Coordinates of C-alpha atoms in Angstrom, one line a residue:
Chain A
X1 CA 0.0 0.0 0.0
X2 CA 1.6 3.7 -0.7
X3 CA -0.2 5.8 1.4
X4 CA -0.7 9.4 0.6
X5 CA -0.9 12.4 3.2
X6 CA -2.1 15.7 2.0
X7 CA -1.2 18.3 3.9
X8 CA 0.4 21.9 3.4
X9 CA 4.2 22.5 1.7
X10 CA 7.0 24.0 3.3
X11 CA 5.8 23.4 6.9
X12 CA 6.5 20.3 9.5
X13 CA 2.6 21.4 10.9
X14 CA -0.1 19.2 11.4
X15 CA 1.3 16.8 8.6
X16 CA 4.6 16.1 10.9
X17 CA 2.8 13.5 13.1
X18 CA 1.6 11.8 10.2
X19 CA 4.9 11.5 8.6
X20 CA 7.3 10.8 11.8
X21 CA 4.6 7.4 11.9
X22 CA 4.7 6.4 8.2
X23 CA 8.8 7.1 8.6
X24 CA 9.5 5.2 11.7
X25 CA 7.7 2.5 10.2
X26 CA 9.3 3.0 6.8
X27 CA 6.1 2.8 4.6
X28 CA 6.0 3.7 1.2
X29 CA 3.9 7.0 0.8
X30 CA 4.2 10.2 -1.0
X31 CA 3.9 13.9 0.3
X32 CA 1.5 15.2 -2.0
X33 CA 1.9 18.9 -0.9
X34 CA 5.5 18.7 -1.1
X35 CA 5.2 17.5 -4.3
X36 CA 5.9 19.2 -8.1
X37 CA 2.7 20.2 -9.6
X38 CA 4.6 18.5 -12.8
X39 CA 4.4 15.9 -11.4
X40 CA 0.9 16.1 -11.0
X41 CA 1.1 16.9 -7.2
X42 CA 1.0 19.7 -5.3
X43 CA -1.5 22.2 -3.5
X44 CA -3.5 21.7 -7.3
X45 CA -3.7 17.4 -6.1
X46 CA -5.0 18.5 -3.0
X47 CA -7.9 21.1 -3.6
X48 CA -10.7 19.1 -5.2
X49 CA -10.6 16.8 -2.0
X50 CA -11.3 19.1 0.3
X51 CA -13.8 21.2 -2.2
X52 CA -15.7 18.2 -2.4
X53 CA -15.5 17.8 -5.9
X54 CA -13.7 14.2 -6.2
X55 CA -15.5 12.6 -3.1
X56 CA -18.5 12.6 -0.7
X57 CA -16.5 12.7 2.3
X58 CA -14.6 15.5 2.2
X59 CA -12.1 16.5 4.8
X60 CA -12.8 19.4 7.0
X61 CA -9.1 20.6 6.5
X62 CA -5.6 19.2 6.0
X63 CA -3.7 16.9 7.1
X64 CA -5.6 14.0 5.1
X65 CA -4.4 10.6 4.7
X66 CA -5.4 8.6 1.6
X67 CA -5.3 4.9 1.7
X68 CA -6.1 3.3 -2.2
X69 CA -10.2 4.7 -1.9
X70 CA -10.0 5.9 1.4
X71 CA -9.8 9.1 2.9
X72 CA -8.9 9.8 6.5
X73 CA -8.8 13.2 7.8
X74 CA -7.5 15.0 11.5
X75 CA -4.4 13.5 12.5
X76 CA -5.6 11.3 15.9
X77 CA -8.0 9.9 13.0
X78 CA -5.3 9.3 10.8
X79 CA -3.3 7.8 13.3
X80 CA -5.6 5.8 14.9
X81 CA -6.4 4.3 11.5
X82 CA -2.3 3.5 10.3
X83 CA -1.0 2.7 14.5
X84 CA -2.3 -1.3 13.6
X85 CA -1.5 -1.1 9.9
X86 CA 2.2 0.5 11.2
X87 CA 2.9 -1.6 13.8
X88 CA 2.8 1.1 16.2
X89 CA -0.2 0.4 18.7
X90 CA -0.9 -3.0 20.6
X91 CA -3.3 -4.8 19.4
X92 CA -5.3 -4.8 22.4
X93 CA -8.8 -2.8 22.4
X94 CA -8.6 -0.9 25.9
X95 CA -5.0 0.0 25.1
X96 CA -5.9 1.1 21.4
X97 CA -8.4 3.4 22.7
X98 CA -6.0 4.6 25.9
X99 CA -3.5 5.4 23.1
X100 CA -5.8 7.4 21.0
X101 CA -7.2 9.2 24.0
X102 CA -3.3 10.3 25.0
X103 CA -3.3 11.8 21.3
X104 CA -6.6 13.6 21.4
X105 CA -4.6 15.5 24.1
X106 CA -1.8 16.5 22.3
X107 CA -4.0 17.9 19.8
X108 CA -5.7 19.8 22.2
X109 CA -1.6 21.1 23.7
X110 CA -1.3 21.4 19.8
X111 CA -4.2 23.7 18.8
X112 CA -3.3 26.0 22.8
X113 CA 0.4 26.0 21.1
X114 CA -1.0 27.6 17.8
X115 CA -3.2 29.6 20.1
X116 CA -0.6 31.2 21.4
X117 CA 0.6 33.5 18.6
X118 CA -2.9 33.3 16.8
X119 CA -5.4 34.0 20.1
X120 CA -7.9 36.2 18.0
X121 CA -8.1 35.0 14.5
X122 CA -6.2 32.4 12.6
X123 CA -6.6 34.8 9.4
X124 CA -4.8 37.7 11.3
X125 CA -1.0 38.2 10.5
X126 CA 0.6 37.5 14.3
X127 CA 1.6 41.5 14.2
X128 CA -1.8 42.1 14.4
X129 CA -2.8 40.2 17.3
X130 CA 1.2 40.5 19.1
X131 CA -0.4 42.4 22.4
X132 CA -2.9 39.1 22.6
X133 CA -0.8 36.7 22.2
X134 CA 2.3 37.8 24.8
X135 CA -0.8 38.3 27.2
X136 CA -1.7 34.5 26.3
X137 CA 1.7 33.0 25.8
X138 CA 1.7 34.2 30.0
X139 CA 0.0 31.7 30.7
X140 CA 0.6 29.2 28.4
X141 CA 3.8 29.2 29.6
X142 CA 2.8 29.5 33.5
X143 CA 0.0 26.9 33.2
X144 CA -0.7 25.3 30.6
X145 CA 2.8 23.5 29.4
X146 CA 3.2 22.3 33.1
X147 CA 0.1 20.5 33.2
X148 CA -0.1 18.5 29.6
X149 CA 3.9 17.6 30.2
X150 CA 3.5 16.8 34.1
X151 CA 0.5 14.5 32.7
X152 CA 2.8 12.6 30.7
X153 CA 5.1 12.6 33.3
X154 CA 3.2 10.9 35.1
X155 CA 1.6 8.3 32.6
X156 CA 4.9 7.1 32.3
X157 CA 5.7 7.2 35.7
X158 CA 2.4 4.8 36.5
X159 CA 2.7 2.6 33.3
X160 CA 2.8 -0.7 34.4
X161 CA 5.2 -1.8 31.7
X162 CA 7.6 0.7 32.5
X163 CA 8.6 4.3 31.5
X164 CA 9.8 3.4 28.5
X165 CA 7.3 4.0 26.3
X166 CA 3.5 6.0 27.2
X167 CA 1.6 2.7 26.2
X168 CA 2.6 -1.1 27.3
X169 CA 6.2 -0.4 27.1
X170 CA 6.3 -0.6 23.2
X171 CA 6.5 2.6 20.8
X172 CA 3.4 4.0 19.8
X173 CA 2.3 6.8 17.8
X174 CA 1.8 8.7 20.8
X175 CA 5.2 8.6 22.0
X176 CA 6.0 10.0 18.3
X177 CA 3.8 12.7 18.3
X178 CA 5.3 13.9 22.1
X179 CA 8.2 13.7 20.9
X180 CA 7.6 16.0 18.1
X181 CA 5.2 18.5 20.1
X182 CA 8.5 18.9 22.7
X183 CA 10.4 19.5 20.0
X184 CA 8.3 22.1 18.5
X185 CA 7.9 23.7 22.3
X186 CA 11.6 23.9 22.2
X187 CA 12.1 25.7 19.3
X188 CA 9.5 28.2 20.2
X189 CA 9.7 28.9 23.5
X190 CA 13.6 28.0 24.5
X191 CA 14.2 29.6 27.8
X192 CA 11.1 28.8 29.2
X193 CA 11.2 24.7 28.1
X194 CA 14.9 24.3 29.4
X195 CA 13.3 25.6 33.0
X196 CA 10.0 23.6 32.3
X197 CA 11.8 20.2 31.7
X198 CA 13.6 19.9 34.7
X199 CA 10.8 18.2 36.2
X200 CA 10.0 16.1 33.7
X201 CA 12.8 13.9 33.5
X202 CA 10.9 10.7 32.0
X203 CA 9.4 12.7 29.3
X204 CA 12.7 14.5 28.1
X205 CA 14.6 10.8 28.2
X206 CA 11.9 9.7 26.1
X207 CA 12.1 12.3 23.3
X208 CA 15.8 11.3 23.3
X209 CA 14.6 7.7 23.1
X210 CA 12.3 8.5 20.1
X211 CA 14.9 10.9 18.1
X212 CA 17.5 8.0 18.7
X213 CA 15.4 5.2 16.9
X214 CA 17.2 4.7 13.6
X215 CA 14.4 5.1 11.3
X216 CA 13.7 8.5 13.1
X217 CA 17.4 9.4 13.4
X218 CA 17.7 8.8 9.3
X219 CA 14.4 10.9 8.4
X220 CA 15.5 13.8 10.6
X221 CA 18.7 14.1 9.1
X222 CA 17.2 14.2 5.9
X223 CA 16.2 16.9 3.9
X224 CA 12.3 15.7 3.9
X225 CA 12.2 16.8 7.8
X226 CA 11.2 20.6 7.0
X227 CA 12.8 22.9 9.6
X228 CA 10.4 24.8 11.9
X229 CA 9.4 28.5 10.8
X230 CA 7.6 30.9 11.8
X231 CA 4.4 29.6 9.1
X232 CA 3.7 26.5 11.0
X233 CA 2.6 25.6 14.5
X234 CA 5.6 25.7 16.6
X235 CA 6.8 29.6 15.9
X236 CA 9.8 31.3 17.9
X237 CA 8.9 34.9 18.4
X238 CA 11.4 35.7 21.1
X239 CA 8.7 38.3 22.7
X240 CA 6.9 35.3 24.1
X241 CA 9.3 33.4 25.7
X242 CA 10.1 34.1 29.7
Chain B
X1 CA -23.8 -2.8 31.2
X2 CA -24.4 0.2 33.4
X3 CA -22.3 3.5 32.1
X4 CA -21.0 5.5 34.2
X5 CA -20.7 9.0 32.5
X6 CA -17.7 11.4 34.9
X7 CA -18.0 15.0 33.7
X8 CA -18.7 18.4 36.2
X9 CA -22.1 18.8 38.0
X10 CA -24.4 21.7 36.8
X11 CA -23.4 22.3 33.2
X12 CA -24.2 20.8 29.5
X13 CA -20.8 21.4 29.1
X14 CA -18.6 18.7 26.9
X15 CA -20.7 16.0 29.1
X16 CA -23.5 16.6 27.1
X17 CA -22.6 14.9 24.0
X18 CA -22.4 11.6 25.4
X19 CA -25.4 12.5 27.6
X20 CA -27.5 12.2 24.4
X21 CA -25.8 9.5 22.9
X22 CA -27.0 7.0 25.6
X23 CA -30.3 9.0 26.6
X24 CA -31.2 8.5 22.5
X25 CA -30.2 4.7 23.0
X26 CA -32.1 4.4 25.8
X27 CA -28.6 3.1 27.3
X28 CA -28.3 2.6 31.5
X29 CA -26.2 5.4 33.0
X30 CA -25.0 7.2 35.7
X31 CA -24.3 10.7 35.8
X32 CA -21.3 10.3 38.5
X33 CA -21.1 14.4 38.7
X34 CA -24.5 14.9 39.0
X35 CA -25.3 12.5 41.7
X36 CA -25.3 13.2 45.6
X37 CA -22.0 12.3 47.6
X38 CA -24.1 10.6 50.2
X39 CA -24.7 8.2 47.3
X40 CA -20.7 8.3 46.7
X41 CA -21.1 9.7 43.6
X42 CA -20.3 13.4 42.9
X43 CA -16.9 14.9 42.5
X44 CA -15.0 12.8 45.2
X45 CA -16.3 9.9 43.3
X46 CA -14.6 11.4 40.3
X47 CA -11.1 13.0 41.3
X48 CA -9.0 9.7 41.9
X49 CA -9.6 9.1 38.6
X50 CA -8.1 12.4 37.5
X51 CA -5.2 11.5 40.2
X52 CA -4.1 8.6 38.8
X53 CA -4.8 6.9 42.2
X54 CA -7.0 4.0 41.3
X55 CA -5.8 3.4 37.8
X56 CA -3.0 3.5 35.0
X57 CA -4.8 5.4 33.0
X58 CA -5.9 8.3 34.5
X59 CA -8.1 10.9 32.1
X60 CA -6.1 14.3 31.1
X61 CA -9.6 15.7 31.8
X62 CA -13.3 15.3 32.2
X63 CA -15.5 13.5 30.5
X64 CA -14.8 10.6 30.9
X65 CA -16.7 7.0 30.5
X66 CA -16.4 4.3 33.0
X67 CA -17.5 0.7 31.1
X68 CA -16.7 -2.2 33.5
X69 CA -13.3 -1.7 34.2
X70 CA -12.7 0.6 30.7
X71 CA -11.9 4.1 31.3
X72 CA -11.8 5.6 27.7
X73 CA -11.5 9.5 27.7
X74 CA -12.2 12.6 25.1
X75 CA -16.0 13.2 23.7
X76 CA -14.9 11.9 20.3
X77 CA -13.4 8.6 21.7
X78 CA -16.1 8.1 24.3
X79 CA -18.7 8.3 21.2
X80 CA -16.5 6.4 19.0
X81 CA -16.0 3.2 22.1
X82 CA -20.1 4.0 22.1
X83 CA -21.0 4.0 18.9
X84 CA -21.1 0.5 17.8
X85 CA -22.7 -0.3 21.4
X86 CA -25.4 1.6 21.1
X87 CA -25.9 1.4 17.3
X88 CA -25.0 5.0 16.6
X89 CA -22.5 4.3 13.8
X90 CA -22.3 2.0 10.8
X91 CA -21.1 -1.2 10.8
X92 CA -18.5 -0.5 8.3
X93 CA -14.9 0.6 9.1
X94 CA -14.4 3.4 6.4
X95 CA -17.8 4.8 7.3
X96 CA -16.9 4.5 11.3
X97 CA -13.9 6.3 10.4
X98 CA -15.6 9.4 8.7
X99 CA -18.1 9.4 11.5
X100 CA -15.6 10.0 14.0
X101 CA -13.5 12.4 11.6
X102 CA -17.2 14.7 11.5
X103 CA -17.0 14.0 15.4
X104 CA -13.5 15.5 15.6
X105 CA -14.7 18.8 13.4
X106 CA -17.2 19.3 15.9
X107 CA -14.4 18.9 18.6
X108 CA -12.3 21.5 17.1
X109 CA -15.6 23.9 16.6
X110 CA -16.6 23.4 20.4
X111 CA -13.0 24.2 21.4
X112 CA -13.4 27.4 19.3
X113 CA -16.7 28.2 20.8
X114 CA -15.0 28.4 24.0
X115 CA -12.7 30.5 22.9
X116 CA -14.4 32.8 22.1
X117 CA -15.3 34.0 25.5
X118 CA -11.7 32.7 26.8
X119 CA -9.4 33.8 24.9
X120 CA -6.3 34.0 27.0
X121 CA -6.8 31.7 29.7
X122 CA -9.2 29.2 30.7
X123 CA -8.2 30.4 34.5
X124 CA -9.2 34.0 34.0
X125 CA -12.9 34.8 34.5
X126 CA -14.7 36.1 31.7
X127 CA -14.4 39.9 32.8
X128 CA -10.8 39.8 33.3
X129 CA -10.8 39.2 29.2
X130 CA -13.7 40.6 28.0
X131 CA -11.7 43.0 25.6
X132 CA -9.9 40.1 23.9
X133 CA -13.2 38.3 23.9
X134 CA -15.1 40.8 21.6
X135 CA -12.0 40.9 19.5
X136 CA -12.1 37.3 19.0
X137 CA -16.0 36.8 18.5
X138 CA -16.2 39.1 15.9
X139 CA -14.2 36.7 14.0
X140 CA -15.5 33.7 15.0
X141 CA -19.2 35.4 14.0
X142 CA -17.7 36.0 10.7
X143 CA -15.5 33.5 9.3
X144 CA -15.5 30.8 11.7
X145 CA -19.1 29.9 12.5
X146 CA -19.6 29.9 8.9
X147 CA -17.2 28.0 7.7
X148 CA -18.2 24.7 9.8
X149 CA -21.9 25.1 9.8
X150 CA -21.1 25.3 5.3
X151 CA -18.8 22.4 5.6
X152 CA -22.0 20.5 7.5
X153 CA -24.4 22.0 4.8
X154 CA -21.9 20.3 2.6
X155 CA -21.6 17.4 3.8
X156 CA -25.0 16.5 4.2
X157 CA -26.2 17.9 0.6
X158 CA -23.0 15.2 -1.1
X159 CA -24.5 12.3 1.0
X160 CA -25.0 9.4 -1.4
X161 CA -27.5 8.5 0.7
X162 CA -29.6 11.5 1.2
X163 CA -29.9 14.6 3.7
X164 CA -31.7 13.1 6.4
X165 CA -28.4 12.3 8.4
X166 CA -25.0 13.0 7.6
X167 CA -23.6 9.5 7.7
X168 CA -25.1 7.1 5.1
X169 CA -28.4 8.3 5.9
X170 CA -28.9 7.0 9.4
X171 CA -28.8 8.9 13.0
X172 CA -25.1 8.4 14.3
X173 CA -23.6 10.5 17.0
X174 CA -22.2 13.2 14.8
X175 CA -25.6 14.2 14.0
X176 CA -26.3 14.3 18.2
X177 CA -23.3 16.3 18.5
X178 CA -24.5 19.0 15.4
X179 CA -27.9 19.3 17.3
X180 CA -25.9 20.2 20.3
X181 CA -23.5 22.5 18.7
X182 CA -26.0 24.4 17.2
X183 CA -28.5 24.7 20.2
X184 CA -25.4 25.6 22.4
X185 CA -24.7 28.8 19.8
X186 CA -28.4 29.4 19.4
X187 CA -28.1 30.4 22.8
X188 CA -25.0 32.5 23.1
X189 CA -25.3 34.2 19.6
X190 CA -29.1 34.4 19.1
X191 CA -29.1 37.1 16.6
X192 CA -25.6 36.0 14.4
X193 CA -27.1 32.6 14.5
X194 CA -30.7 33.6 13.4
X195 CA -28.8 35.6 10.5
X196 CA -26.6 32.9 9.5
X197 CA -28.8 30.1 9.7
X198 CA -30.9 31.2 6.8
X199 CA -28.2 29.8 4.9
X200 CA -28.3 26.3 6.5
X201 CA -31.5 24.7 5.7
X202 CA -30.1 21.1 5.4
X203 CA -28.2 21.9 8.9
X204 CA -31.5 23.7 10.9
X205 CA -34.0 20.9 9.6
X206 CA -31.7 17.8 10.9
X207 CA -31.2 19.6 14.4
X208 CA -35.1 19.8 14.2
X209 CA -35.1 16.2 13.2
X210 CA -33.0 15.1 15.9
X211 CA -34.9 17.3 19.0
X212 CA -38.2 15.0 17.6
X213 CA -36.9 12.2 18.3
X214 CA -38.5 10.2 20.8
X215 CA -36.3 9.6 23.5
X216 CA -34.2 13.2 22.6
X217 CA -37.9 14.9 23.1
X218 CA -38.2 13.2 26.4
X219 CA -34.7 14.0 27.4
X220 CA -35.2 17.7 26.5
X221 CA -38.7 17.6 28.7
X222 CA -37.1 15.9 30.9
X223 CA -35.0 17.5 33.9
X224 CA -31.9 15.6 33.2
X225 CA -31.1 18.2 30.3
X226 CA -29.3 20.5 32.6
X227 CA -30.6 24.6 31.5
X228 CA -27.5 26.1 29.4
X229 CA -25.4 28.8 31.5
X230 CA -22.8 31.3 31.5
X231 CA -20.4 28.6 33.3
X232 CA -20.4 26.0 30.8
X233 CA -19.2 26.0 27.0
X234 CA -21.7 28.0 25.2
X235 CA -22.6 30.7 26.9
X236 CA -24.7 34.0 26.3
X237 CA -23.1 37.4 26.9
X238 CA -25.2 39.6 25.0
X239 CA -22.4 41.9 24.1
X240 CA -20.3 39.4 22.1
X241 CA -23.5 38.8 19.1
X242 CA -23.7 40.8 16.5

């Protein structure tokens, strides 16, 4: 099966916890938005999906996942659907649905970590909303990164497998998509992470667990792992850090 | 099987979507948070979940579903463990999957909802961001409600199998969770909703179609439906409608 994933060019975004799963797993797939339009890829490959036009299930938004006919869209959907197909989710039901609940809340740290510079209006340029989002990114900072990384914390901590991994001491998507989500934190927010992770000594061995795994340690020296920017979720505007 | 349904006492709130999946199923439940602590239900009944105290696999937050031993977390999830249970979802695994990709949509839009009047920081009480609030729901009036009530319109016009429902024209969850969406902004944006509903009609006449159900009817009558209020999701502060 080549899978494809939709998603935005140019960015890691949304679209970077679908790929660091299809990489670690080393599936065949194609990124359609990073794609030539000569090719016949491309934002142009992408549009008609989401218009509508070419199916009647159309995703809300990007990421989307295409598997031969079918069409998966949000990225804990997407996930959910590859983690048995991947390897990367036990095959057990409670734990499959324990998994996906841990990434239904990293989306939600996602969307408060977009939030952040974009707390009036995704359509607003960030210099137009800058007074907002240093008020926001206040607390963010203050409350809101504790608590998602102390949960983690201490769902590995209480694993009954170990601290290995979040889920049944194996790798699962989840622990890919922390890892990326830490990562991103860093990059935005650098002074206030390096005081934040102190305390969270299981989590910050794991993302060094998950950036050491060699399929991972292959794709993130390669040039298909985008580097952050200030266009995607994770952006470093110095102004918000502490 | 006896449900136990763990979400705050005294608001709709997120709660509320699984609320009417079981109430339309007829399903046995307990509302843990509703219930009286001399009963040992209530909140102390709830928090050791949150603690991580009596199991593995503690909830980031509230809702949760207790099934038997199952804890599964997150509205979509809940409704997606629910589904097949209570025959709210197709049997088919490409359907089930677009089901619960509506269901995550409607995630997102409820997270925007509350947004709206928290903007900054769930902490911060309304007043102490009402400035940022009528910043951020004149955009969410004008683009955002918009967009997702179109992409619904959408979605249920394209259905091969009709309008009735949105999902291969039978009642699943995501059509519960629509009704409650739009009641919830019916009442904290009367006047942009009565303005931007006249565009809708596939939208308003399903949420009709749902409150007539039978056992929906008799939950709305009934006083289990909690009244809406300015402390849970959706709430009405006159000076944030148009």
């Amino acid at each position: 099966m080549r899978y494809e994933l939709h998603y935005w060019p140019t960015i890691q975004g949304r679209g970077e916890f679908v790929r660091l799963a299809l990489e670690e797993a080393g599936a065949d797939y194609i990124d359609v938005g990073n794609g030539s339009e000569e090719e016949g890829l491309g934002i142009p490959a992408m549009e008609p999906y989401l218009s509508g036009e070419v199916t009647p299930f159309p995703p809300f938004a990007m990421p989307f996942l295409k598997a031969g006919d079918l069409i998966v869209s949000h990225v804990a959907n997407i996930l959910q659907f590859l983690g048995p197909r991947l390897g990367l989710v036990p095959n057990d039901e409670a734990l499959r649905l324990w998994t996906h609940s841990l990434q239904l809340t990293l989306a939600d740290f996602v969307s408060e970590a977009h939030d952040m510079h974009h707390p009036i209006a995704s359509s607003l340029y960030y210099e137009d909303q800058h007074v907002e989002a240093k008020r926001r990114a206040e607390f963010f900072i203050k409350e809101r990164i504790p608590k998602f990384l102390d949960y983690f914390e201490h769902v590995l901590e209480g694993s009954p497998k170990g601290d290995t991994y979040l889920v049944d001491g194996m790798l699962t998507y989840a622990d890919l998509s922390l890892f990326q989500v830490v990562s991103g934190l860093r990059y935005a927010l650098p002074q206030a992470m390096q005081r934040i992770e102190v305390d969270m000594p299981r989590v910050v061995i794991l993302v060094e667990r998950v950036a050491q795994r060699p399929n991972i340690a292959a794709y993130l020296a390669s040039d298909r792992r985008l580097p952050l920017n200030e266009s995607g979720i994770f952006r470093h505007y110095p102004e918000l850090d502490e």
